[in-house]
Coordinates of C-alpha atoms in Angstrom, one line a residue:
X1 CA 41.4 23.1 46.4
X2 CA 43.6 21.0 48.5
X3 CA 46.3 23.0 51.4
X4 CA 48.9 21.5 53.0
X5 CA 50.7 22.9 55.8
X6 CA 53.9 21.4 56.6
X7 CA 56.1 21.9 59.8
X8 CA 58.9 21.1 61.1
X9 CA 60.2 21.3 65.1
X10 CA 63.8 21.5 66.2
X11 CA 64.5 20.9 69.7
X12 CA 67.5 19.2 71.4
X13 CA 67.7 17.1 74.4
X14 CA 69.7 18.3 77.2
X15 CA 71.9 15.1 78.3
X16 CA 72.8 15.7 82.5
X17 CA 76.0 14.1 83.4
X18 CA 76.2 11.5 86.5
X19 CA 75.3 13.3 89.3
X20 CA 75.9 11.6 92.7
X21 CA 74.1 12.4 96.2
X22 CA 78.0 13.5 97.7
X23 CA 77.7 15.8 94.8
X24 CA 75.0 18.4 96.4
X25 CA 76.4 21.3 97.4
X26 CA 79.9 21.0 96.1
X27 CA 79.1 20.2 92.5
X28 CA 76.6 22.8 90.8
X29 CA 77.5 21.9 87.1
X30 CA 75.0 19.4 86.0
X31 CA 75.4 18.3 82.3
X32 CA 77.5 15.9 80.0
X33 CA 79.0 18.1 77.6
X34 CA 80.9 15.5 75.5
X35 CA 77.1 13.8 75.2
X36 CA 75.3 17.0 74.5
X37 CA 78.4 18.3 71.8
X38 CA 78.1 14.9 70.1
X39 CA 74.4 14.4 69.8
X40 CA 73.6 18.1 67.9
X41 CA 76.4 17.6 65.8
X42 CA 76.0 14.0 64.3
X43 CA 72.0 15.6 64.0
X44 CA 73.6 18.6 62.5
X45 CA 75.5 16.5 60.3
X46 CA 73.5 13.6 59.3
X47 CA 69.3 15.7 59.3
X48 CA 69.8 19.0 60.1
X49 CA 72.1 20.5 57.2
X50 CA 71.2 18.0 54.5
X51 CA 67.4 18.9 55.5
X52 CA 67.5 22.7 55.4
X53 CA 69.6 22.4 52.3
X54 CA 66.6 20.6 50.5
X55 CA 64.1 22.9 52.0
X56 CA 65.9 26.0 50.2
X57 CA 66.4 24.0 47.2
X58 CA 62.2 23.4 47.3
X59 CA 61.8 26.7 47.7
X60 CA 64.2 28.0 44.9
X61 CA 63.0 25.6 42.6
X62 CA 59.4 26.5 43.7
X63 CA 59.1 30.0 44.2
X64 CA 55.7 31.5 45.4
X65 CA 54.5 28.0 45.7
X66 CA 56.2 26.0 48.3
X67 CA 56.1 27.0 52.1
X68 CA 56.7 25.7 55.1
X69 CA 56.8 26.5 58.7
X70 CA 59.0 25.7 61.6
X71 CA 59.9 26.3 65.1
X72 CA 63.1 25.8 67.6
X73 CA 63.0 26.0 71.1
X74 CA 65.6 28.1 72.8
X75 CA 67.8 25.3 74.5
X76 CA 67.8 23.7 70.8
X77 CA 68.8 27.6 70.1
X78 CA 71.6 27.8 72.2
X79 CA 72.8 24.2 70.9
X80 CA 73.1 25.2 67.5
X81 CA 74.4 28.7 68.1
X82 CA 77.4 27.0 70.2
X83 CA 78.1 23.6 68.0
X84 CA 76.5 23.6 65.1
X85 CA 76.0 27.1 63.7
X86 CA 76.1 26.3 60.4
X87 CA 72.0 25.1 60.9
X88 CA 71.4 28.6 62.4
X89 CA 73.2 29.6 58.7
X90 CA 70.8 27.5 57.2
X91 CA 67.8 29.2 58.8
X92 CA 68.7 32.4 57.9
X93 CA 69.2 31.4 54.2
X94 CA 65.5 29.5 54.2
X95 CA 64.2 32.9 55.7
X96 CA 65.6 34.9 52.8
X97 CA 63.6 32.9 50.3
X98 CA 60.6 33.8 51.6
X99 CA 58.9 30.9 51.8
X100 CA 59.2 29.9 56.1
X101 CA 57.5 31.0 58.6
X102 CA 58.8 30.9 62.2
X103 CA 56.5 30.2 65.4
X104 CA 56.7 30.3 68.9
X105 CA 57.2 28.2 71.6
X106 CA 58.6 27.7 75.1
X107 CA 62.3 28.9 75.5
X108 CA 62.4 25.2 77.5
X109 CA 60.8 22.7 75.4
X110 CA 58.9 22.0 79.1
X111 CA 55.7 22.0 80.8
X112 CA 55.3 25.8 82.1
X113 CA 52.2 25.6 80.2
X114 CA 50.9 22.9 82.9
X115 CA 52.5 24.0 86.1
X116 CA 53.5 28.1 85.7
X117 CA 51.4 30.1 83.7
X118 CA 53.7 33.5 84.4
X119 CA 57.0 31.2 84.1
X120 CA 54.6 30.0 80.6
X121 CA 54.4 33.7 79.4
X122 CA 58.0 35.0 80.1
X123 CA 59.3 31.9 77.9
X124 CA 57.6 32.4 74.9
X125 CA 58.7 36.5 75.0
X126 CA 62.3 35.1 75.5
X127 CA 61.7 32.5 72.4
X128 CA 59.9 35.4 70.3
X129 CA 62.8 37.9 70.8
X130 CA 65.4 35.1 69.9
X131 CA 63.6 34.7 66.8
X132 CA 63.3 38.2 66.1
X133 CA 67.2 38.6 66.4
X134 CA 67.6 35.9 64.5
X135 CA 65.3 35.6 61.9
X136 CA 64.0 38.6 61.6
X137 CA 60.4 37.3 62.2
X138 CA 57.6 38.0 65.0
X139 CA 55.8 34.7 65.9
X140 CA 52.8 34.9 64.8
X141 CA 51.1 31.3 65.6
X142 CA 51.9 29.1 68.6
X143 CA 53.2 25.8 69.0
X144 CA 53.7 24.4 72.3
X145 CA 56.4 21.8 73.3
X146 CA 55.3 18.1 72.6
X147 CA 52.1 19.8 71.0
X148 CA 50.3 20.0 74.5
X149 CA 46.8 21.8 74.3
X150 CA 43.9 21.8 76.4
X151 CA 41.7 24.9 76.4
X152 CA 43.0 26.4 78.8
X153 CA 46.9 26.6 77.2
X154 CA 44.5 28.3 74.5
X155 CA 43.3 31.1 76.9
X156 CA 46.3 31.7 77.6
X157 CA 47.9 31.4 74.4
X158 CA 45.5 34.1 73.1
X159 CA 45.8 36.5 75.6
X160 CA 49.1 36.9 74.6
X161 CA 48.3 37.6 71.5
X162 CA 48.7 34.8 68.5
X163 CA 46.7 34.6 65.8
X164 CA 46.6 30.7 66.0
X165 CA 47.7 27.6 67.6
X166 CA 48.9 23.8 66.0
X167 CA 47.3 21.1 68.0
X168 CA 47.1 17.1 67.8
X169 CA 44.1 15.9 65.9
X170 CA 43.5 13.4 68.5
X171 CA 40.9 10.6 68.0
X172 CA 39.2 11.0 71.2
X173 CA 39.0 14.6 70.8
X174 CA 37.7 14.4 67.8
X175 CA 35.2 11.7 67.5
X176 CA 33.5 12.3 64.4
X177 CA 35.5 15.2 63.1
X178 CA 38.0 15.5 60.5
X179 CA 41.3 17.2 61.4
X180 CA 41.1 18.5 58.0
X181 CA 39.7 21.7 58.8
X182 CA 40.5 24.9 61.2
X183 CA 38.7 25.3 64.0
X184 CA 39.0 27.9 67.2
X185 CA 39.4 27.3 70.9
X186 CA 36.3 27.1 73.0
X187 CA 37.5 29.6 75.6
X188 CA 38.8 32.5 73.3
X189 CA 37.4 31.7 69.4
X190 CA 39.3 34.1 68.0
X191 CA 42.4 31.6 68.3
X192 CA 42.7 29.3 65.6
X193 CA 43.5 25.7 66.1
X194 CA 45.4 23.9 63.1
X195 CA 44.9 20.1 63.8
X196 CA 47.9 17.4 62.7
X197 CA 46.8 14.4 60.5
X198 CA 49.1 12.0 62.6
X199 CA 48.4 9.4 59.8
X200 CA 49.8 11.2 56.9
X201 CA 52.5 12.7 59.5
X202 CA 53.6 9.4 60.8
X203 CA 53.5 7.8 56.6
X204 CA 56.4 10.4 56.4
X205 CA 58.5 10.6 60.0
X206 CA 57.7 6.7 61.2
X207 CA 56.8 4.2 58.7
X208 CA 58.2 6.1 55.0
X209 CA 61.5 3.2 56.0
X210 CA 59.3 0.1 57.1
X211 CA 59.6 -2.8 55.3
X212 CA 57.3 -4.6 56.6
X213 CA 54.2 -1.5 55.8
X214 CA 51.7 -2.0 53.3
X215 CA 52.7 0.9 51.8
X216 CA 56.4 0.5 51.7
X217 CA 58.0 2.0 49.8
X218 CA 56.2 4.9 49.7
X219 CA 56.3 7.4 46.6
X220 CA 55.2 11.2 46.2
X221 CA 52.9 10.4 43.5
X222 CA 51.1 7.8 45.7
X223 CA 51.6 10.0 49.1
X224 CA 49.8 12.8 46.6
X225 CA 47.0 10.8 45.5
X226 CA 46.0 10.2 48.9
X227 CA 45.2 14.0 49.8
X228 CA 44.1 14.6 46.2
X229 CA 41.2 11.5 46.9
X230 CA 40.1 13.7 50.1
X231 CA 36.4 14.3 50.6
X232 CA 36.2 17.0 48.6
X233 CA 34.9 19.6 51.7
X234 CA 38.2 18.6 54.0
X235 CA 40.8 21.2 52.4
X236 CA 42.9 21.7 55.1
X237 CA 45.9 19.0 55.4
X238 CA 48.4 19.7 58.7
X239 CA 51.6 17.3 58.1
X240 CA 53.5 17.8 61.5
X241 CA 56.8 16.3 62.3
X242 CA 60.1 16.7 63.7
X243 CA 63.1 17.8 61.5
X244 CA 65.1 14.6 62.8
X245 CA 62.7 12.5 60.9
X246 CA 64.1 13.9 57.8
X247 CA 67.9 11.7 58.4
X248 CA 67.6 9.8 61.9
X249 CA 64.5 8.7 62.1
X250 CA 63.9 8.2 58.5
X251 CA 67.7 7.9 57.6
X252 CA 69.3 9.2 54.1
X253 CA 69.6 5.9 52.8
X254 CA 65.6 5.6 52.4
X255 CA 66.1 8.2 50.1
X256 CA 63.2 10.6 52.2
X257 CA 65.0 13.8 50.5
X258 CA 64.3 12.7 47.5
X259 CA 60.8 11.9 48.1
X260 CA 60.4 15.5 50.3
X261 CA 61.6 17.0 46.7
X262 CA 59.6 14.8 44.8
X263 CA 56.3 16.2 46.8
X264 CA 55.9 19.9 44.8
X265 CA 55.6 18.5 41.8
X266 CA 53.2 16.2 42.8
X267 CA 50.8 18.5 44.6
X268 CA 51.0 20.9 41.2
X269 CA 49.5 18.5 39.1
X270 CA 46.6 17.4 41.6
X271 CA 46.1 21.6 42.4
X272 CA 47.1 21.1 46.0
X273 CA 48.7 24.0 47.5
X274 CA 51.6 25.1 50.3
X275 CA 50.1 27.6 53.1
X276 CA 51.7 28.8 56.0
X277 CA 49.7 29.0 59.6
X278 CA 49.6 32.6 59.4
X279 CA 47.8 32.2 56.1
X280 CA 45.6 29.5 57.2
X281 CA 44.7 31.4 60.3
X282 CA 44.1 34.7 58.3
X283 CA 41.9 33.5 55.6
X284 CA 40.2 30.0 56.1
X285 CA 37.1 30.9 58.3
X286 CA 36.8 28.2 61.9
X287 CA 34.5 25.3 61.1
X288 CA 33.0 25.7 65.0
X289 CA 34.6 25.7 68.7
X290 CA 37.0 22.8 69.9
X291 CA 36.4 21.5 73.3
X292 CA 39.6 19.8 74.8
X293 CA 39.4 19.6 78.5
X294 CA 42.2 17.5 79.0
X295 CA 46.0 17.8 77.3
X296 CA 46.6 16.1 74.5
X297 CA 49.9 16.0 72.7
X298 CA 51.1 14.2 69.7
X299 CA 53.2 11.2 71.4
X300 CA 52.1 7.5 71.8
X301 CA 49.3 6.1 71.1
X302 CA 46.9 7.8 73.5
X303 CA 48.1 11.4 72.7
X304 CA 48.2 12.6 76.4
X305 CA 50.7 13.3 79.3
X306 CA 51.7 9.9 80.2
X307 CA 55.0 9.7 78.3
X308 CA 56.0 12.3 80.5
X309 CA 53.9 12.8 84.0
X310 CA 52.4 9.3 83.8
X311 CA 53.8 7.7 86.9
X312 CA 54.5 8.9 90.0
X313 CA 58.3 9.7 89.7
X314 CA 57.4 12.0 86.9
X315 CA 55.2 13.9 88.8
X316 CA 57.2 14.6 92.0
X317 CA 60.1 15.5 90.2
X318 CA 58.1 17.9 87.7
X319 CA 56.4 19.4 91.1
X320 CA 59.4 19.6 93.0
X321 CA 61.2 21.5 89.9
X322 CA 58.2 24.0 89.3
X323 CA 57.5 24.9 93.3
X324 CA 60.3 27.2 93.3
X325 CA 59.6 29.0 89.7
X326 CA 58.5 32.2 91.2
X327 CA 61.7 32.2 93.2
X328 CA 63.9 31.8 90.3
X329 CA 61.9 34.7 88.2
X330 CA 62.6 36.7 91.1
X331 CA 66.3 35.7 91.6
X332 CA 67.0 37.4 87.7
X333 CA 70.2 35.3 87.9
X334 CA 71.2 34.2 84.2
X335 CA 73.1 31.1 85.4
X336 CA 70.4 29.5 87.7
X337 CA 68.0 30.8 84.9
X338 CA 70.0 28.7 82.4
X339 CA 70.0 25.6 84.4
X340 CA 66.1 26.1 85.4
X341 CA 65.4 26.3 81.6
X342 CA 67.6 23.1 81.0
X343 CA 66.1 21.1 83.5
X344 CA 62.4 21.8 82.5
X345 CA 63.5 20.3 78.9
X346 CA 60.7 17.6 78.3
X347 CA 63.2 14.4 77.6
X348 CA 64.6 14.8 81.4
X349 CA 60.8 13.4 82.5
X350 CA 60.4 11.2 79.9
X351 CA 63.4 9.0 80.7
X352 CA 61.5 8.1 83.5
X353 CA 58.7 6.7 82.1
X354 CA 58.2 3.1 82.8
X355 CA 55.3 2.7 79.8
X356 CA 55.9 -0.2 77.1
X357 CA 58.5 0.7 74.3
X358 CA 58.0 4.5 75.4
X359 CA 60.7 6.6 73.8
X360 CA 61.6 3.6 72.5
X361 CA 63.9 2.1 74.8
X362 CA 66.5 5.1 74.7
X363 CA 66.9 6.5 78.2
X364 CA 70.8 8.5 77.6
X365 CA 73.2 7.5 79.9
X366 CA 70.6 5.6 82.5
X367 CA 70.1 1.7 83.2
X368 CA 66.1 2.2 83.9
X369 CA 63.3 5.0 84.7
X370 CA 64.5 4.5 88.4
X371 CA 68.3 5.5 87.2
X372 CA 67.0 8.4 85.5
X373 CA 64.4 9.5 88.5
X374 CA 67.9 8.9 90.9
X375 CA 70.1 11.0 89.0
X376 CA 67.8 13.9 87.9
X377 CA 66.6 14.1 92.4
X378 CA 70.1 14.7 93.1
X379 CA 70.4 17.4 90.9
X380 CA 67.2 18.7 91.9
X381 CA 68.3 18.7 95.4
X382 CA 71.2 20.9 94.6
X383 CA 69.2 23.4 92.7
X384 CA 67.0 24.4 95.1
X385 CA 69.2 24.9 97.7
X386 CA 70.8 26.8 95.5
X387 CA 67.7 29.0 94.5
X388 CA 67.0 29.1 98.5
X389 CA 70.3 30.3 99.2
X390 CA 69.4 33.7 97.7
X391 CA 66.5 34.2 100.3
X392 CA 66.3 33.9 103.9
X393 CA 64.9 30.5 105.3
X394 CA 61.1 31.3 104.5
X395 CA 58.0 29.0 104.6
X396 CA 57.2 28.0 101.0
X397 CA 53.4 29.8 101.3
X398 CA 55.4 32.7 102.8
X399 CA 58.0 33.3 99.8
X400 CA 55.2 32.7 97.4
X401 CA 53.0 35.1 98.3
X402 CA 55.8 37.7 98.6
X403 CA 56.9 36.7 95.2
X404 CA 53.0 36.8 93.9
X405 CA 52.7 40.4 95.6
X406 CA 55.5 41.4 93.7
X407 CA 54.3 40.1 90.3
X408 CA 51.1 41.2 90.7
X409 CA 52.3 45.5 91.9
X410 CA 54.7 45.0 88.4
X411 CA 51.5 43.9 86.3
X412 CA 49.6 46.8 88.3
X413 CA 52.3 49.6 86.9
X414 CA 52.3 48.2 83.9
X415 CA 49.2 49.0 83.2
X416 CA 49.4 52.4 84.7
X417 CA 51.7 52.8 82.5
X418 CA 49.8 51.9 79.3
X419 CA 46.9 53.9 81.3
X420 CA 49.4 57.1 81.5
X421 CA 50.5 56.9 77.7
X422 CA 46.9 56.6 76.3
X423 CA 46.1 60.3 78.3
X424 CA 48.9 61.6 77.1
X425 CA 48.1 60.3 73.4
X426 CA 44.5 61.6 73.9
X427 CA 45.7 65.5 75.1
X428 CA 48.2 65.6 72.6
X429 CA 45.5 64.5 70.0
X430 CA 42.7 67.2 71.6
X431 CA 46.0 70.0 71.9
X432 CA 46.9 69.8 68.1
X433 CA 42.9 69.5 67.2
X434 CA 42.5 72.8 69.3
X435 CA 43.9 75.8 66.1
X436 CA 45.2 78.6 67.2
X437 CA 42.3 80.6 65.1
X438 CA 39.8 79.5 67.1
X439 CA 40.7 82.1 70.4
X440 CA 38.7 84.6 70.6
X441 CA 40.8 88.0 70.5
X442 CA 41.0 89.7 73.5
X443 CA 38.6 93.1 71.8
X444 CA 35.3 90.8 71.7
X445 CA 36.1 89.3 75.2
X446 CA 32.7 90.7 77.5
X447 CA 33.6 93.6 79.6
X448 CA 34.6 93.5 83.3
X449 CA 31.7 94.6 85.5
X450 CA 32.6 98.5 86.8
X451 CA 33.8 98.6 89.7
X452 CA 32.1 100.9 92.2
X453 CA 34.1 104.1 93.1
X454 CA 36.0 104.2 96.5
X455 CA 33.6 107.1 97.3
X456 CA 30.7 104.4 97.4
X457 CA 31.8 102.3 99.3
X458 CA 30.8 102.3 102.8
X459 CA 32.6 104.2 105.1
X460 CA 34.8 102.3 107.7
X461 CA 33.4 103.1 111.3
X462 CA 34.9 105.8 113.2
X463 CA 37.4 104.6 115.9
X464 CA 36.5 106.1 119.2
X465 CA 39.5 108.3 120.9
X466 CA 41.4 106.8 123.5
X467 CA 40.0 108.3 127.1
X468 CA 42.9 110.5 128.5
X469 CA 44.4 108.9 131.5

């Protein structure tokens, strides 16, 4: 039997305003609000709503049957909850059915996983308490911005406890192997790695409004036939896409809705089921270890880091923001924690790439990847003077290693901690084990030894008399 897993991501770009070098120090407001009000709500308006609203009707008109997952970073968060929070509405009315699952990611939508493991860990407990509050759901599986993996993001991403992780089925990665199963990470197997068929993902998000595709136009009976006619052992199917595919990229005109609706009925008469990651994860056993030594990610054609730290510019600017992460974790200031969040967000490096047709051709409010390189500097430029302001003029090496001997005694009394409560637990436990029947009473305690009388004991010597003067 045939399972489909279908997500959805949410994340919004953060749009910076103009930002001029005679700006540093006097301006520390960095982003174009008019943009950034405008974009969420013509995506509310024209993907977001009419998408969740044919979500809940799938899942009223399907109940038990369809499922689906989804996740939303915590600047997309934040975007909703301040101009669009009718989605958030939305959310909460999908949750009630039943039938979504919500999964975790970096409160940024940035690289943290790459550069800041710690910065990496404190996100995803920020995103994972958003959801929580919102939702009322506790991430279960991981999902990490763009889809990044490597095995080390694994490690990491099991030691903090998920049952599973989504992942591009990349080609190179793959070789042989079908993406049509669940298999674990090399480095900690117990994590689960849910693979995306970009084909049948990209049918949907990218080509469902092509003319000029074989396939166009696409139907749900055809799109249902092709993961019916599977090899019959490949019973895992991972459809991964963006919720903006659902009315920009694919607009409401193409009538994708309707063929989103279409797609239950479909799958009932072929025996193809909905599962959620948690269910994957939980009962289909891994089909062997994955090695991935090198990131992949589900953009472009070569499934890597190159849309976003593939020249030069992207990299100094992504190591420039990340070399004073421990600082701002230190800092615990909410506004330049705000701003360090917003300037990690992924599309800020990407409008510098300089590949062919990458992003296609939308860079915001910039002229070229040289524009957007300028412009995000500047700001840069302000930011960590800002961050440095709070500490005396240090040597970089010198404020890191404070700020690493600080991290490192907190991790050191947590665990006493968790050392402290586990003896307690375990006298407690032996205390109320211990009945009060089993003392002995104080008749059948053995007998003192006799003391020797007074007269036995040994006589203290004479003192002599003092001579008379």
């Amino acid at each position: 039997m045939k399972t489909v897993c279908l997500y959805f991501e949410i994340h919004q770009n953060i749009h910076l305003k103009r930002y001029r070098f005679f700006d540093i120090g006097t301006d520390h407001y960095y982003y174009d609000d008019y943009e950034n009000e405008r974009s969420i709500t013509e995506t509310a308006e024209k993907s977001y709503v009419p998408a969740l609203e044919a979500l809940i009707d799938m899942a009223k008109a399907n109940p038990g049957y369809f499922k689906c997952a989804i996740s939303l970073s915590g600047c997309a968060i934040e975007q909703l909850e301040n101009h669009a929070p009718q989605c958030i509405e939305l959310l909460q009315e999908l949750a009630e059915t039943g039938c979504v699952e919500f999964l975790a990611e970096p409160y940024s939508h940035g690289f943290s996983s790459l550069k800041d493991p710690e910065g990496f860990r404190d996100e995803v407990q920020r995103l994972c308490q958003k959801v929580k509050a919102l939702f009322g759901q506790k991430p279960k599986v991981f999902r990490n911005s763009c889809l990044i993996y490597d095995d080390e993001i694994g490690a990491m991403v099991a030691d903090m406890g998920f049952k599973g992780m989504l992942a591009e089925g990349a080609k190179h990665v793959l070789g042989w192997k079908s993406p049509h199963y669940v298999y674990s990470c090399c480095r900690a197997p117990k994590l689960k790695l849910l693979l995306r068929d970009h084909r049948l993902s990209e049918d949907i998000s990218f080509r469902f409004n092509d003319s000029s595709w074989s396939e166009y136009p696409l139907f749900a009976e055809t799109y249902a036939g092709w993961i019916a006619d599977l090899p019959e052992e490949e019973q895992v199917v991972n459809i991964f896409m963006e919720l903006c595919a659902l009315g920009i990229f694919q607009p409401l005109s193409s009538n994708i809705l309707e063929f989103m609706k279409a797609l239950p009925a479909q799958f009932k008469q072929r025996g193809i089921t909905f599962a959620t990651p948690t269910e994957l994860c939980t009962k289909v056993k891994s089909a062997g270890e994955l090695v991935v030594e090198y990131p992949t990610s589900w953009v472009d054609e070569e499934r890597d880091l190159s849309p976003w730290l593939g020249n030069a510019m992207q990299q100094e600017a992504c190591d420039k923001l990340y070399a004073v992460a421990q600082r701002v974790r230190a800092i615990k200031d909410k506004r330049l924690q705000q701003d360090f969040d917003y300037l990690q967000a992924s599309n800020n490096l990407r409008f510098m790439s300089t590949k062919a047709n990458s992003y296609g051709g939308y860079r915001g409010i910039y002229d070229s990847p040289y524009d957007a390189f300028t412009n995000y500097m500047n700001i840069l430029g302000d930011f960590t003077a800002r961050v440095k302001s709070f500490y005396p003029d240090l040597e970089t090496e010198e404020v890191n290693a404070l700020t690493t001997t600080l991290t490192n005694l907190e991790k050191e009394l947590a665990v006493k901690d968790k050392e402290i409560e586990k003896l307690q637990a375990k006298l407690d436990k032996l205390q109320s084990a211990k009945p009060a029947a089993a003392k002995k009473p104080a008749a059948a305690k053995k007998p003192a030894a006799a003391k020797k009388p007074a007269a036995a004991k040994k006589p203290a010597a004479a003192k002599k008399p003092a001579a008379k003067k």
